[in-house]
Amino acid sequence: MTPHLHQRYPELADTLPHVRLGTTPTPVRRLASLDTVGADIWLKDDSVFGDGGWGGNKVRKLEWLLPDALRQRRTTIVTVGGLGTNWGLATALYGREHGVKTVLALIDQPEDDHVRAQLKRLRDSGAELHFTHTKARTIASAPWLLARSFTGLRPPYFLPAGGSSAVGALGYVEAAMELADQVRAGELPEPSHIVIPVGSGGTAAGLSLGLRLAGLSTRVVGVVVNDTLKLDEPTLAKLAGRTERLLRKRGARLPENLSPIGNLDIVTEYLGPGYGYPMPEAATAQALSADREHMTLEPVYTAKAMAALLDMNAHGRFGDGPVVYLNTNGPR
């Protein structure tokens, strides 16, 4: 299927390549067992997105990042993440399928069964792992990692944590247009809000831009789960702006009067002690989601976002709604 961005802006087909890595559209359904108070809650289930060894929101980003790397004839990706990084694993697995090697700098995070299982998957993925432990040591070692990852005279393709670059954010510009199609088809009502975890910002920034391009008034509620990066509204608005400029630079005839960014709300009250640290409310949300809706969440990102949604809904923060929960977790 041709991506929505290419359908709407055919001029991008030659300038902004795309590779299909998952099946669309991802399903939507009401979570009736969870919306006993407040607004109706709906699910857009991106956990099923990804036809390879991992799924979830990272794979949507890779649909644009991998072909961009290959267009530049880069054969190695250098990136960074925590010990349990979903992003790093998805990059390693899908990159390997497309002849691209992945080099990962890994920063310490609290270790539990989830992180230990993910670290084993990383070791088995074929990625080259470097345990840099801290953010400061990762920054200090970056020049060395980049220098040793050259292929001949060709440098590696460097990506920030989570693939949250202007190109990576296109994955959720595309997803927003997909959601708008589902609204028009009557699969769900137009949501007043969509709730997501924010670990690196690309998903939130892409949705913010994509919803405006698609003509939806839906607000993005980003639940910050990572305190190692700056993830406030101005920072994510800048990323959305860079993605908009990328589209224009590549030839997309976007509306000149595109509404200014103002559909993004960032909340920080549900981080708990910090990135990767357990939070009782998240554990409760994880259990409720599994027991009542057979939905698998993990403790670092998606359970905290669900805890935020349930608490905010109980306090009337979404008004009449409806509100969509975007499940970005994609274990295989």
PDB file of N, CA and C in Angstrom, residues 14-99:
ATOM      1  N   ASP A  14       9.584  10.464  -4.989  1.00  0.00           N
ATOM      2  CA  ASP A  14      10.953  10.361  -5.490  1.00  0.00           C
ATOM      3  C   ASP A  14      11.986  10.947  -4.536  1.00  0.00           C
ATOM      4  N   THR A  15      11.555  11.819  -3.639  1.00  0.00           N
ATOM      5  CA  THR A  15      12.519  12.542  -2.799  1.00  0.00           C
ATOM      6  C   THR A  15      12.569  12.048  -1.368  1.00  0.00           C
ATOM      7  N   LEU A  16      11.540  11.303  -0.937  1.00  0.00           N
ATOM      8  CA  LEU A  16      11.470  10.832   0.441  1.00  0.00           C
ATOM      9  C   LEU A  16      11.075   9.355   0.417  1.00  0.00           C
ATOM     10  N   PRO A  17      12.056   8.459   0.259  1.00  0.00           N
ATOM     11  CA  PRO A  17      11.736   7.039   0.083  1.00  0.00           C
ATOM     12  C   PRO A  17      11.157   6.407   1.340  1.00  0.00           C
ATOM     13  N   HIS A  18      10.414   5.327   1.104  1.00  0.00           N
ATOM     14  CA  HIS A  18       9.707   4.622   2.167  1.00  0.00           C
ATOM     15  C   HIS A  18       9.817   3.131   1.898  1.00  0.00           C
ATOM     16  N   VAL A  19       9.987   2.350   2.964  1.00  0.00           N
ATOM     17  CA  VAL A  19       9.974   0.901   2.831  1.00  0.00           C
ATOM     18  C   VAL A  19       8.923   0.351   3.786  1.00  0.00           C
ATOM     19  N   ARG A  20       8.083  -0.541   3.289  1.00  0.00           N
ATOM     20  CA  ARG A  20       6.998  -1.084   4.100  1.00  0.00           C
ATOM     21  C   ARG A  20       7.544  -2.151   5.047  1.00  0.00           C
ATOM     22  N   LEU A  21       7.379  -1.938   6.352  1.00  0.00           N
ATOM     23  CA  LEU A  21       7.848  -2.876   7.367  1.00  0.00           C
ATOM     24  C   LEU A  21       6.719  -3.447   8.210  1.00  0.00           C
ATOM     25  N   GLY A  22       5.507  -2.956   8.022  1.00  0.00           N
ATOM     26  CA  GLY A  22       4.383  -3.429   8.817  1.00  0.00           C
ATOM     27  C   GLY A  22       3.092  -3.322   8.038  1.00  0.00           C
ATOM     28  N   THR A  23       2.054  -3.919   8.592  1.00  0.00           N
ATOM     29  CA  THR A  23       0.736  -3.947   7.950  1.00  0.00           C
ATOM     30  C   THR A  23      -0.143  -2.845   8.515  1.00  0.00           C
ATOM     31  N   THR A  24      -0.758  -2.089   7.634  1.00  0.00           N
ATOM     32  CA  THR A  24      -1.630  -0.992   8.051  1.00  0.00           C
ATOM     33  C   THR A  24      -3.027  -1.178   7.464  1.00  0.00           C
ATOM     34  N   PRO A  25      -4.020  -0.528   8.081  1.00  0.00           N
ATOM     35  CA  PRO A  25      -3.941   0.260   9.307  1.00  0.00           C
ATOM     36  C   PRO A  25      -3.894  -0.628  10.541  1.00  0.00           C
ATOM     37  N   THR A  26      -3.315  -0.118  11.608  1.00  0.00           N
ATOM     38  CA  THR A  26      -3.369  -0.863  12.861  1.00  0.00           C
ATOM     39  C   THR A  26      -4.768  -0.712  13.455  1.00  0.00           C
ATOM     40  N   PRO A  27      -5.257  -1.742  14.146  1.00  0.00           N
ATOM     41  CA  PRO A  27      -6.666  -1.761  14.555  1.00  0.00           C
ATOM     42  C   PRO A  27      -6.997  -0.756  15.654  1.00  0.00           C
ATOM     43  N   VAL A  28      -8.269  -0.372  15.676  1.00  0.00           N
ATOM     44  CA  VAL A  28      -8.803   0.476  16.734  1.00  0.00           C
ATOM     45  C   VAL A  28      -9.988  -0.241  17.371  1.00  0.00           C
ATOM     46  N   ARG A  29     -10.167  -0.037  18.670  1.00  0.00           N
ATOM     47  CA  ARG A  29     -11.324  -0.600  19.371  1.00  0.00           C
ATOM     48  C   ARG A  29     -11.533   0.158  20.666  1.00  0.00           C
ATOM     49  N   ARG A  30     -12.750   0.103  21.165  1.00  0.00           N
ATOM     50  CA  ARG A  30     -13.044   0.761  22.433  1.00  0.00           C
ATOM     51  C   ARG A  30     -12.609  -0.116  23.594  1.00  0.00           C
ATOM     52  N   LEU A  31     -12.034   0.501  24.606  1.00  0.00           N
ATOM     53  CA  LEU A  31     -11.636  -0.196  25.831  1.00  0.00           C
ATOM     54  C   LEU A  31     -12.722   0.017  26.886  1.00  0.00           C
ATOM     55  N   ALA A  32     -13.848  -0.635  26.667  1.00  0.00           N
ATOM     56  CA  ALA A  32     -15.031  -0.370  27.483  1.00  0.00           C
ATOM     57  C   ALA A  32     -14.844  -0.758  28.943  1.00  0.00           C
ATOM     58  N   SER A  33     -13.976  -1.726  29.219  1.00  0.00           N
ATOM     59  CA  SER A  33     -13.765  -2.164  30.598  1.00  0.00           C
ATOM     60  C   SER A  33     -12.886  -1.204  31.390  1.00  0.00           C
ATOM     61  N   LEU A  34     -12.268  -0.238  30.699  1.00  0.00           N
ATOM     62  CA  LEU A  34     -11.389   0.711  31.374  1.00  0.00           C
ATOM     63  C   LEU A  34     -11.994   2.104  31.487  1.00  0.00           C
ATOM     64  N   ASP A  35     -13.092   2.363  30.765  1.00  0.00           N
ATOM     65  CA  ASP A  35     -13.641   3.730  30.778  1.00  0.00           C
ATOM     66  C   ASP A  35     -14.931   3.811  31.581  1.00  0.00           C
ATOM     67  N   THR A  36     -14.894   3.244  32.796  1.00  0.00           N
ATOM     68  CA  THR A  36     -16.085   3.223  33.647  1.00  0.00           C
ATOM     69  C   THR A  36     -16.420   4.611  34.194  1.00  0.00           C
ATOM     70  N   VAL A  37     -15.445   5.534  34.181  1.00  0.00           N
ATOM     71  CA  VAL A  37     -15.711   6.928  34.554  1.00  0.00           C
ATOM     72  C   VAL A  37     -15.066   7.815  33.501  1.00  0.00           C
ATOM     73  N   GLY A  38     -15.613   9.025  33.342  1.00  0.00           N
ATOM     74  CA  GLY A  38     -15.014   9.976  32.421  1.00  0.00           C
ATOM     75  C   GLY A  38     -15.316   9.670  30.972  1.00  0.00           C
ATOM     76  N   ALA A  39     -14.397  10.064  30.098  1.00  0.00           N
ATOM     77  CA  ALA A  39     -14.580   9.926  28.652  1.00  0.00           C
ATOM     78  C   ALA A  39     -14.408   8.474  28.216  1.00  0.00           C
ATOM     79  N   ASP A  40     -15.022   8.146  27.074  1.00  0.00           N
ATOM     80  CA  ASP A  40     -14.789   6.835  26.465  1.00  0.00           C
ATOM     81  C   ASP A  40     -13.314   6.723  26.068  1.00  0.00           C
ATOM     82  N   ILE A  41     -12.752   5.529  26.294  1.00  0.00           N
ATOM     83  CA  ILE A  41     -11.353   5.269  25.942  1.00  0.00           C
ATOM     84  C   ILE A  41     -11.303   4.323  24.750  1.00  0.00           C
ATOM     85  N   TRP A  42     -10.522   4.708  23.755  1.00  0.00           N
ATOM     86  CA  TRP A  42     -10.300   3.879  22.578  1.00  0.00           C
ATOM     87  C   TRP A  42      -8.827   3.521  22.483  1.00  0.00           C
ATOM     88  N   LEU A  43      -8.558   2.408  21.834  1.00  0.00           N
ATOM     89  CA  LEU A  43      -7.190   1.945  21.617  1.00  0.00           C
ATOM     90  C   LEU A  43      -6.847   2.011  20.138  1.00  0.00           C
ATOM     91  N   LYS A  44      -5.694   2.577  19.812  1.00  0.00           N
ATOM     92  CA  LYS A  44      -5.078   2.340  18.507  1.00  0.00           C
ATOM     93  C   LYS A  44      -3.865   1.469  18.786  1.00  0.00           C
ATOM     94  N   ASP A  45      -3.896   0.260  18.258  1.00  0.00           N
ATOM     95  CA  ASP A  45      -2.974  -0.770  18.715  1.00  0.00           C
ATOM     96  C   ASP A  45      -1.768  -0.896  17.786  1.00  0.00           C
ATOM     97  N   ASP A  46      -0.780  -0.036  18.005  1.00  0.00           N
ATOM     98  CA  ASP A  46       0.453  -0.115  17.219  1.00  0.00           C
ATOM     99  C   ASP A  46       1.380  -1.221  17.715  1.00  0.00           C
ATOM    100  N   SER A  47       0.964  -1.963  18.742  1.00  0.00           N
ATOM    101  CA  SER A  47       1.768  -3.107  19.169  1.00  0.00           C
ATOM    102  C   SER A  47       1.835  -4.171  18.081  1.00  0.00           C
ATOM    103  N   VAL A  48       0.843  -4.200  17.187  1.00  0.00           N
ATOM    104  CA  VAL A  48       0.825  -5.222  16.134  1.00  0.00           C
ATOM    105  C   VAL A  48       1.569  -4.760  14.886  1.00  0.00           C
ATOM    106  N   PHE A  49       2.069  -3.524  14.887  1.00  0.00           N
ATOM    107  CA  PHE A  49       2.754  -3.021  13.701  1.00  0.00           C
ATOM    108  C   PHE A  49       4.185  -3.550  13.661  1.00  0.00           C
ATOM    109  N   GLY A  50       4.595  -4.041  12.515  1.00  0.00           N
ATOM    110  CA  GLY A  50       5.935  -4.593  12.352  1.00  0.00           C
ATOM    111  C   GLY A  50       5.861  -6.056  11.976  1.00  0.00           C
ATOM    112  N   ASP A  51       6.314  -6.379  10.766  1.00  0.00           N
ATOM    113  CA  ASP A  51       6.224  -7.747  10.273  1.00  0.00           C
ATOM    114  C   ASP A  51       7.501  -8.541  10.511  1.00  0.00           C
ATOM    115  N   GLY A  52       8.463  -7.962  11.222  1.00  0.00           N
ATOM    116  CA  GLY A  52       9.731  -8.636  11.498  1.00  0.00           C
ATOM    117  C   GLY A  52       9.856  -9.050  12.943  1.00  0.00           C
ATOM    118  N   GLY A  53      11.075  -8.983  13.466  1.00  0.00           N
ATOM    119  CA  GLY A  53      11.362  -9.531  14.786  1.00  0.00           C
ATOM    120  C   GLY A  53      10.951  -8.663  15.952  1.00  0.00           C
ATOM    121  N   TRP A  54      10.485  -7.451  15.702  1.00  0.00           N
ATOM    122  CA  TRP A  54      10.002  -6.581  16.770  1.00  0.00           C
ATOM    123  C   TRP A  54       8.920  -5.686  16.196  1.00  0.00           C
ATOM    124  N   GLY A  55       8.097  -5.090  17.076  1.00  0.00           N
ATOM    125  CA  GLY A  55       7.009  -4.256  16.598  1.00  0.00           C
ATOM    126  C   GLY A  55       6.917  -2.955  17.364  1.00  0.00           C
ATOM    127  N   GLY A  56       5.812  -2.252  17.155  1.00  0.00           N
ATOM    128  CA  GLY A  56       5.573  -1.024  17.891  1.00  0.00           C
ATOM    129  C   GLY A  56       5.983   0.228  17.148  1.00  0.00           C
ATOM    130  N   ASN A  57       6.025   1.332  17.893  1.00  0.00           N
ATOM    131  CA  ASN A  57       6.207   2.639  17.257  1.00  0.00           C
ATOM    132  C   ASN A  57       7.566   2.819  16.601  1.00  0.00           C
ATOM    133  N   LYS A  58       8.600   2.141  17.093  1.00  0.00           N
ATOM    134  CA  LYS A  58       9.935   2.318  16.511  1.00  0.00           C
ATOM    135  C   LYS A  58       9.969   1.853  15.060  1.00  0.00           C
ATOM    136  N   VAL A  59       9.179   0.858  14.739  1.00  0.00           N
ATOM    137  CA  VAL A  59       9.195   0.309  13.380  1.00  0.00           C
ATOM    138  C   VAL A  59       8.597   1.304  12.391  1.00  0.00           C
ATOM    139  N   ARG A  60       7.599   2.054  12.826  1.00  0.00           N
ATOM    140  CA  ARG A  60       7.051   3.105  11.946  1.00  0.00           C
ATOM    141  C   ARG A  60       8.140   4.124  11.589  1.00  0.00           C
ATOM    142  N   LYS A  61       8.994   4.475  12.528  1.00  0.00           N
ATOM    143  CA  LYS A  61      10.075   5.414  12.238  1.00  0.00           C
ATOM    144  C   LYS A  61      11.064   4.813  11.246  1.00  0.00           C
ATOM    145  N   LEU A  62      11.379   3.535  11.431  1.00  0.00           N
ATOM    146  CA  LEU A  62      12.356   2.878  10.573  1.00  0.00           C
ATOM    147  C   LEU A  62      11.887   2.768   9.123  1.00  0.00           C
ATOM    148  N   GLU A  63      10.578   2.817   8.886  1.00  0.00           N
ATOM    149  CA  GLU A  63      10.088   2.785   7.504  1.00  0.00           C
ATOM    150  C   GLU A  63      10.613   3.963   6.682  1.00  0.00           C
ATOM    151  N   TRP A  64      10.963   5.047   7.359  1.00  0.00           N
ATOM    152  CA  TRP A  64      11.508   6.225   6.684  1.00  0.00           C
ATOM    153  C   TRP A  64      13.011   6.360   6.898  1.00  0.00           C
ATOM    154  N   LEU A  65      13.502   5.917   8.062  1.00  0.00           N
ATOM    155  CA  LEU A  65      14.917   6.072   8.373  1.00  0.00           C
ATOM    156  C   LEU A  65      15.802   5.122   7.574  1.00  0.00           C
ATOM    157  N   LEU A  66      15.412   3.851   7.468  1.00  0.00           N
ATOM    158  CA  LEU A  66      16.256   2.902   6.744  1.00  0.00           C
ATOM    159  C   LEU A  66      16.434   3.291   5.277  1.00  0.00           C
ATOM    160  N   PRO A  67      15.373   3.614   4.549  1.00  0.00           N
ATOM    161  CA  PRO A  67      15.603   4.019   3.155  1.00  0.00           C
ATOM    162  C   PRO A  67      16.370   5.325   3.028  1.00  0.00           C
ATOM    163  N   ASP A  68      16.252   6.219   4.029  1.00  0.00           N
ATOM    164  CA  ASP A  68      17.033   7.450   3.978  1.00  0.00           C
ATOM    165  C   ASP A  68      18.522   7.132   4.134  1.00  0.00           C
ATOM    166  N   ALA A  69      18.846   6.192   5.038  1.00  0.00           N
ATOM    167  CA  ALA A  69      20.245   5.771   5.188  1.00  0.00           C
ATOM    168  C   ALA A  69      20.761   5.131   3.905  1.00  0.00           C
ATOM    169  N   LEU A  70      19.959   4.261   3.316  1.00  0.00           N
ATOM    170  CA  LEU A  70      20.382   3.574   2.097  1.00  0.00           C
ATOM    171  C   LEU A  70      20.504   4.545   0.930  1.00  0.00           C
ATOM    172  N   ARG A  71      19.634   5.548   0.885  1.00  0.00           N
ATOM    173  CA  ARG A  71      19.724   6.567  -0.170  1.00  0.00           C
ATOM    174  C   ARG A  71      21.062   7.293  -0.102  1.00  0.00           C
ATOM    175  N   GLN A  72      21.586   7.458   1.113  1.00  0.00           N
ATOM    176  CA  GLN A  72      22.879   8.104   1.303  1.00  0.00           C
ATOM    177  C   GLN A  72      24.038   7.101   1.268  1.00  0.00           C
ATOM    178  N   ARG A  73      23.712   5.851   0.925  1.00  0.00           N
ATOM    179  CA  ARG A  73      24.714   4.782   0.804  1.00  0.00           C
ATOM    180  C   ARG A  73      25.450   4.546   2.119  1.00  0.00           C
ATOM    181  N   ARG A  74      24.717   4.664   3.212  1.00  0.00           N
ATOM    182  CA  ARG A  74      25.279   4.358   4.534  1.00  0.00           C
ATOM    183  C   ARG A  74      24.978   2.891   4.852  1.00  0.00           C
ATOM    184  N   THR A  75      25.944   2.184   5.356  1.00  0.00           N
ATOM    185  CA  THR A  75      25.757   0.767   5.660  1.00  0.00           C
ATOM    186  C   THR A  75      25.834   0.468   7.154  1.00  0.00           C
ATOM    187  N   THR A  76      26.055   1.506   7.964  1.00  0.00           N
ATOM    188  CA  THR A  76      26.084   1.340   9.420  1.00  0.00           C
ATOM    189  C   THR A  76      25.273   2.454  10.074  1.00  0.00           C
ATOM    190  N   ILE A  77      24.433   2.069  11.025  1.00  0.00           N
ATOM    191  CA  ILE A  77      23.715   3.034  11.865  1.00  0.00           C
ATOM    192  C   ILE A  77      24.353   3.023  13.244  1.00  0.00           C
ATOM    193  N   VAL A  78      24.668   4.209  13.755  1.00  0.00           N
ATOM    194  CA  VAL A  78      25.144   4.363  15.124  1.00  0.00           C
ATOM    195  C   VAL A  78      24.058   5.091  15.908  1.00  0.00           C
ATOM    196  N   THR A  79      23.656   4.505  17.034  1.00  0.00           N
ATOM    197  CA  THR A  79      22.595   5.131  17.823  1.00  0.00           C
ATOM    198  C   THR A  79      22.781   4.771  19.291  1.00  0.00           C
ATOM    199  N   VAL A  80      21.851   5.230  20.122  1.00  0.00           N
ATOM    200  CA  VAL A  80      22.006   5.128  21.572  1.00  0.00           C
ATOM    201  C   VAL A  80      20.671   4.770  22.221  1.00  0.00           C
ATOM    202  N   GLY A  81      20.740   4.120  23.372  1.00  0.00           N
ATOM    203  CA  GLY A  81      19.526   3.793  24.117  1.00  0.00           C
ATOM    204  C   GLY A  81      19.880   3.226  25.475  1.00  0.00           C
ATOM    205  N   GLY A  82      18.867   2.917  26.264  1.00  0.00           N
ATOM    206  CA  GLY A  82      19.065   2.262  27.550  1.00  0.00           C
ATOM    207  C   GLY A  82      19.317   0.774  27.370  1.00  0.00           C
ATOM    208  N   LEU A  83      19.654   0.094  28.452  1.00  0.00           N
ATOM    209  CA  LEU A  83      19.950  -1.338  28.383  1.00  0.00           C
ATOM    210  C   LEU A  83      18.782  -2.148  27.822  1.00  0.00           C
ATOM    211  N   GLY A  84      17.567  -1.674  28.030  1.00  0.00           N
ATOM    212  CA  GLY A  84      16.392  -2.386  27.543  1.00  0.00           C
ATOM    213  C   GLY A  84      15.767  -1.731  26.332  1.00  0.00           C
ATOM    214  N   THR A  85      16.567  -1.075  25.502  1.00  0.00           N
ATOM    215  CA  THR A  85      16.040  -0.253  24.423  1.00  0.00           C
ATOM    216  C   THR A  85      15.232  -1.020  23.377  1.00  0.00           C
ATOM    217  N   ASN A  86      13.969  -0.677  23.236  1.00  0.00           N
ATOM    218  CA  ASN A  86      13.157  -1.193  22.130  1.00  0.00           C
ATOM    219  C   ASN A  86      13.661  -0.641  20.804  1.00  0.00           C
ATOM    220  N   TRP A  87      14.040   0.633  20.834  1.00  0.00           N
ATOM    221  CA  TRP A  87      14.525   1.299  19.631  1.00  0.00           C
ATOM    222  C   TRP A  87      15.762   0.592  19.069  1.00  0.00           C
ATOM    223  N   GLY A  88      16.739   0.333  19.937  1.00  0.00           N
ATOM    224  CA  GLY A  88      17.957  -0.310  19.475  1.00  0.00           C
ATOM    225  C   GLY A  88      17.709  -1.691  18.918  1.00  0.00           C
ATOM    226  N   LEU A  89      16.808  -2.440  19.554  1.00  0.00           N
ATOM    227  CA  LEU A  89      16.510  -3.795  19.078  1.00  0.00           C
ATOM    228  C   LEU A  89      15.820  -3.748  17.714  1.00  0.00           C
ATOM    229  N   ALA A  90      14.828  -2.886  17.576  1.00  0.00           N
ATOM    230  CA  ALA A  90      14.130  -2.785  16.290  1.00  0.00           C
ATOM    231  C   ALA A  90      15.096  -2.372  15.190  1.00  0.00           C
ATOM    232  N   THR A  91      15.979  -1.420  15.471  1.00  0.00           N
ATOM    233  CA  THR A  91      16.946  -0.977  14.470  1.00  0.00           C
ATOM    234  C   THR A  91      17.865  -2.112  14.059  1.00  0.00           C
ATOM    235  N   ALA A  92      18.355  -2.870  15.037  1.00  0.00           N
ATOM    236  CA  ALA A  92      19.249  -3.983  14.737  1.00  0.00           C
ATOM    237  C   ALA A  92      18.562  -5.043  13.880  1.00  0.00           C
ATOM    238  N   LEU A  93      17.340  -5.400  14.228  1.00  0.00           N
ATOM    239  CA  LEU A  93      16.652  -6.480  13.526  1.00  0.00           C
ATOM    240  C   LEU A  93      16.244  -6.078  12.110  1.00  0.00           C
ATOM    241  N   TYR A  94      15.621  -4.924  11.962  1.00  0.00           N
ATOM    242  CA  TYR A  94      15.183  -4.504  10.631  1.00  0.00           C
ATOM    243  C   TYR A  94      16.365  -4.020   9.788  1.00  0.00           C
ATOM    244  N   GLY A  95      17.356  -3.411  10.443  1.00  0.00           N
ATOM    245  CA  GLY A  95      18.550  -3.028   9.705  1.00  0.00           C
ATOM    246  C   GLY A  95      19.244  -4.233   9.113  1.00  0.00           C
ATOM    247  N   ARG A  96      19.369  -5.289   9.887  1.00  0.00           N
ATOM    248  CA  ARG A  96      20.014  -6.514   9.402  1.00  0.00           C
ATOM    249  C   ARG A  96      19.307  -7.053   8.164  1.00  0.00           C
ATOM    250  N   GLU A  97      17.975  -6.980   8.158  1.00  0.00           N
ATOM    251  CA  GLU A  97      17.213  -7.459   7.001  1.00  0.00           C
ATOM    252  C   GLU A  97      17.507  -6.649   5.734  1.00  0.00           C
ATOM    253  N   HIS A  98      17.978  -5.406   5.915  1.00  0.00           N
ATOM    254  CA  HIS A  98      18.229  -4.531   4.775  1.00  0.00           C
ATOM    255  C   HIS A  98      19.720  -4.251   4.565  1.00  0.00           C
ATOM    256  N   GLY A  99      20.550  -5.112   5.159  1.00  0.00           N
ATOM    257  CA  GLY A  99      21.980  -5.001   4.935  1.00  0.00           C
ATOM    258  C   GLY A  99      22.656  -3.862   5.659  1.00  0.00           C
TER     259      GLY A  99
END
